[in-house]
Amino acid sequence: MTRVFIVRHGETEWNARGLLQGSSEVPLAPAGREQARQMASALAGLVSPDAVLVSSPLSRAHETGLALGSVLGKPVAVDERLRERAYGPWEGITPEAREQGWPQQVRDWHEGGNPHLDGFEVHEVVAARMVESIEEWATRAPGDLVVFSHGSSARIGMMGLLGLSLGHRTLGNLGNTCWSRLRRRPDGRWTLERHNVWVDVLYPGVGE
Amino acid sequence: MSRIILWRHAPTPSNEGGVVQGRVDTPLDAAGVARAQWAARRIADRFIARDWPELRIYSSPLLRAVQTARALTERLGGTVIIDDAFTQRSYGEWEGLTWDEVRRDWPEQWAQRERGVDPDVPGWDGQDAVAARVLAGLERIWDQDSPAVVVSHGSPITLGLLAAIGEPASSLALGRVPHAACASVRKVESGAWHIEAFGIGAD
């Protein structure tokens, strides 16, 4: 039975400022690199020795993945389908500017809907590419699969794998370098076993 | 930002020995109490914001849950509020058997349970009823200005969360929270429930 760990990237400067990144290329902040290092030392002891690592092409996710790859001595493959949801004109602007320019769309979005916005990638499209990618890699992986991705695409991808309705935010977003774990059942479908685990809960003393 | 933390009781000697408990009121031993204390420290440090108002701590009436809840009141003060909405389901005639005996002597019923449906076992509490009573309990205690901790059991936590997110009780989308670990859930503006974290405090 395959297990999939889905990990969100470490903190960036835009995360700290509350800006949506989406398809924008924003590097890890120094704090995000430290988070990635802590995540890597924890996850290295949890994943199977034959684990396969795969990442979104965006550097904040790939660099987070490389932190685990260097501990395990493994490469990190890149899959375009694991990138963050595109947010169109909302990328890089403040929450206040979003609220001012698009009040109705922000409300729709907060209620779990798809806002009508040019360039905003809707839930169904994100879910389809995430599920297709993770299923494909999980089928090929001999043991655990570790996926490095993003707040929105990871959440929507998990909801897709679990068959949950995309119309509500039934799962919360992962925190930076937090992870979830899913297991494939004998019937081929998925069960959520962990969601939003962060390293200092598992290992007291780390990061305190 | 409020939340409800659903905390599964620490393991009893019956849990460690693979014995079905259900409504059998098995207490924690010293090792179980120590696990509860360790978990209480993690919950207090990581889920309870310093600026929160007084925390409400609810528990299933069964001893193993009440003892687990007390590990948190010993740390944070307050009293344990006993609430039947969060008790364990009855496992009927399976109670007192080991899971190995269940697999051996009740193979058809075991397979039913693995598929997510209620096994045909005399005295078994049906999953739809368990899911509905736990969700009713969560709705009743939810307060957007006041967080709460609920100490409960494996099946009621999973079934209550499935009901909260609108999934059928037969869904296998959510696993079990391990003993002494927890899940965190909150209700958002639209009235929908939102699972923030699940299975926290275990490997």
PDB file of C-alpha atoms in Angstrom, chain A residues 46 111 162-165 168-173 181 185 187 190-198 200-208, chain B residues 38 41-42 45-47 162 165-167 171-178 188-190 192-203:
ATOM      1  CA  LEU A  46       9.550   8.883   8.602  1.00  0.00           C
ATOM      2  CA  GLU A 111     -16.774  30.874   0.683  1.00  0.00           C
ATOM      3  CA  LEU A 162      -9.944  11.901  -1.299  1.00  0.00           C
ATOM      4  CA  GLY A 163     -13.032  12.530  -3.412  1.00  0.00           C
ATOM      5  CA  LEU A 164     -14.158  15.458  -1.229  1.00  0.00           C
ATOM      6  CA  SER A 165     -16.414  18.162  -2.637  1.00  0.00           C
ATOM      7  CA  HIS A 168     -16.231  23.886   0.401  1.00  0.00           C
ATOM      8  CA  ARG A 169     -12.931  24.394   2.136  1.00  0.00           C
ATOM      9  CA  THR A 170     -13.281  21.113   3.987  1.00  0.00           C
ATOM     10  CA  LEU A 171      -9.517  20.883   4.530  1.00  0.00           C
ATOM     11  CA  GLY A 172      -7.441  23.819   5.730  1.00  0.00           C
ATOM     12  CA  ASN A 173      -4.280  24.929   3.919  1.00  0.00           C
ATOM     13  CA  ARG A 181      -0.010  11.843   4.699  1.00  0.00           C
ATOM     14  CA  ARG A 185      -6.307   1.484   0.228  1.00  0.00           C
ATOM     15  CA  ASP A 187      -9.587  -0.634  -3.365  1.00  0.00           C
ATOM     16  CA  TRP A 190      -7.133   7.206  -0.663  1.00  0.00           C
ATOM     17  CA  THR A 191      -7.478   7.750   3.096  1.00  0.00           C
ATOM     18  CA  LEU A 192      -6.190  10.865   4.893  1.00  0.00           C
ATOM     19  CA  GLU A 193      -4.095   9.764   7.877  1.00  0.00           C
ATOM     20  CA  ARG A 194      -2.352  13.030   8.838  1.00  0.00           C
ATOM     21  CA  HIS A 195      -3.071  16.618   7.920  1.00  0.00           C
ATOM     22  CA  ASN A 196      -0.983  19.705   8.589  1.00  0.00           C
ATOM     23  CA  VAL A 197       1.668  18.068  10.771  1.00  0.00           C
ATOM     24  CA  TRP A 198       4.350  20.471  11.799  1.00  0.00           C
ATOM     25  CA  ASP A 200       7.805  20.822  16.509  1.00  0.00           C
ATOM     26  CA  VAL A 201       4.654  18.944  17.522  1.00  0.00           C
ATOM     27  CA  LEU A 202       6.230  15.664  16.536  1.00  0.00           C
ATOM     28  CA  TYR A 203       9.628  16.414  17.967  1.00  0.00           C
ATOM     29  CA  PRO A 204       9.438  18.552  21.115  1.00  0.00           C
ATOM     30  CA  GLY A 205      12.294  20.975  21.391  1.00  0.00           C
ATOM     31  CA  VAL A 206      12.783  21.514  17.648  1.00  0.00           C
ATOM     32  CA  GLY A 207      12.153  25.124  16.733  1.00  0.00           C
ATOM     33  CA  GLU A 208      11.342  26.231  20.277  1.00  0.00           C
TER      34      GLU A 208
ATOM     35  CA  TRP B  38       2.815  14.377  27.385  1.00  0.00           C
ATOM     36  CA  ARG B  41       1.713  19.559  27.160  1.00  0.00           C
ATOM     37  CA  ARG B  42       1.867  19.541  23.336  1.00  0.00           C
ATOM     38  CA  ASP B  45       1.902  24.663  23.918  1.00  0.00           C
ATOM     39  CA  ARG B  46       0.859  24.437  20.300  1.00  0.00           C
ATOM     40  CA  PHE B  47      -2.915  24.745  20.007  1.00  0.00           C
ATOM     41  CA  LEU B 162     -17.096  13.171   8.228  1.00  0.00           C
ATOM     42  CA  ILE B 165     -17.699  18.094   6.150  1.00  0.00           C
ATOM     43  CA  GLY B 166     -20.810  16.622   4.565  1.00  0.00           C
ATOM     44  CA  GLU B 167     -19.405  13.183   3.821  1.00  0.00           C
ATOM     45  CA  SER B 171     -16.724   7.211   3.617  1.00  0.00           C
ATOM     46  CA  LEU B 172     -13.175   5.948   4.093  1.00  0.00           C
ATOM     47  CA  ALA B 173     -11.648   9.350   3.234  1.00  0.00           C
ATOM     48  CA  LEU B 174     -10.595   9.958   6.850  1.00  0.00           C
ATOM     49  CA  GLY B 175      -8.535   7.495   8.866  1.00  0.00           C
ATOM     50  CA  ARG B 176      -8.414   7.222  12.655  1.00  0.00           C
ATOM     51  CA  VAL B 177      -6.675   9.746  14.885  1.00  0.00           C
ATOM     52  CA  PRO B 178      -4.081   7.700  16.847  1.00  0.00           C
ATOM     53  CA  VAL B 188     -16.013  29.269   8.966  1.00  0.00           C
ATOM     54  CA  GLU B 189     -18.235  32.243   8.120  1.00  0.00           C
ATOM     55  CA  SER B 190     -20.280  30.324   5.560  1.00  0.00           C
ATOM     56  CA  ALA B 192     -19.119  25.068   6.805  1.00  0.00           C
ATOM     57  CA  TRP B 193     -16.704  23.091   8.953  1.00  0.00           C
ATOM     58  CA  HIS B 194     -13.075  23.085   8.072  1.00  0.00           C
ATOM     59  CA  ILE B 195     -10.510  20.468   9.213  1.00  0.00           C
ATOM     60  CA  GLU B 196      -7.339  22.381  10.088  1.00  0.00           C
ATOM     61  CA  ALA B 197      -5.267  19.436  11.246  1.00  0.00           C
ATOM     62  CA  PHE B 198      -5.712  15.690  11.721  1.00  0.00           C
ATOM     63  CA  GLY B 199      -3.706  13.005  13.510  1.00  0.00           C
ATOM     64  CA  ILE B 200      -1.377  15.492  15.208  1.00  0.00           C
ATOM     65  CA  GLY B 201       0.932  14.191  17.924  1.00  0.00           C
ATOM     66  CA  ALA B 202       1.828  10.799  16.438  1.00  0.00           C
ATOM     67  CA  ASP B 203       4.547   9.686  13.995  1.00  0.00           C
TER      68      ASP B 203
END
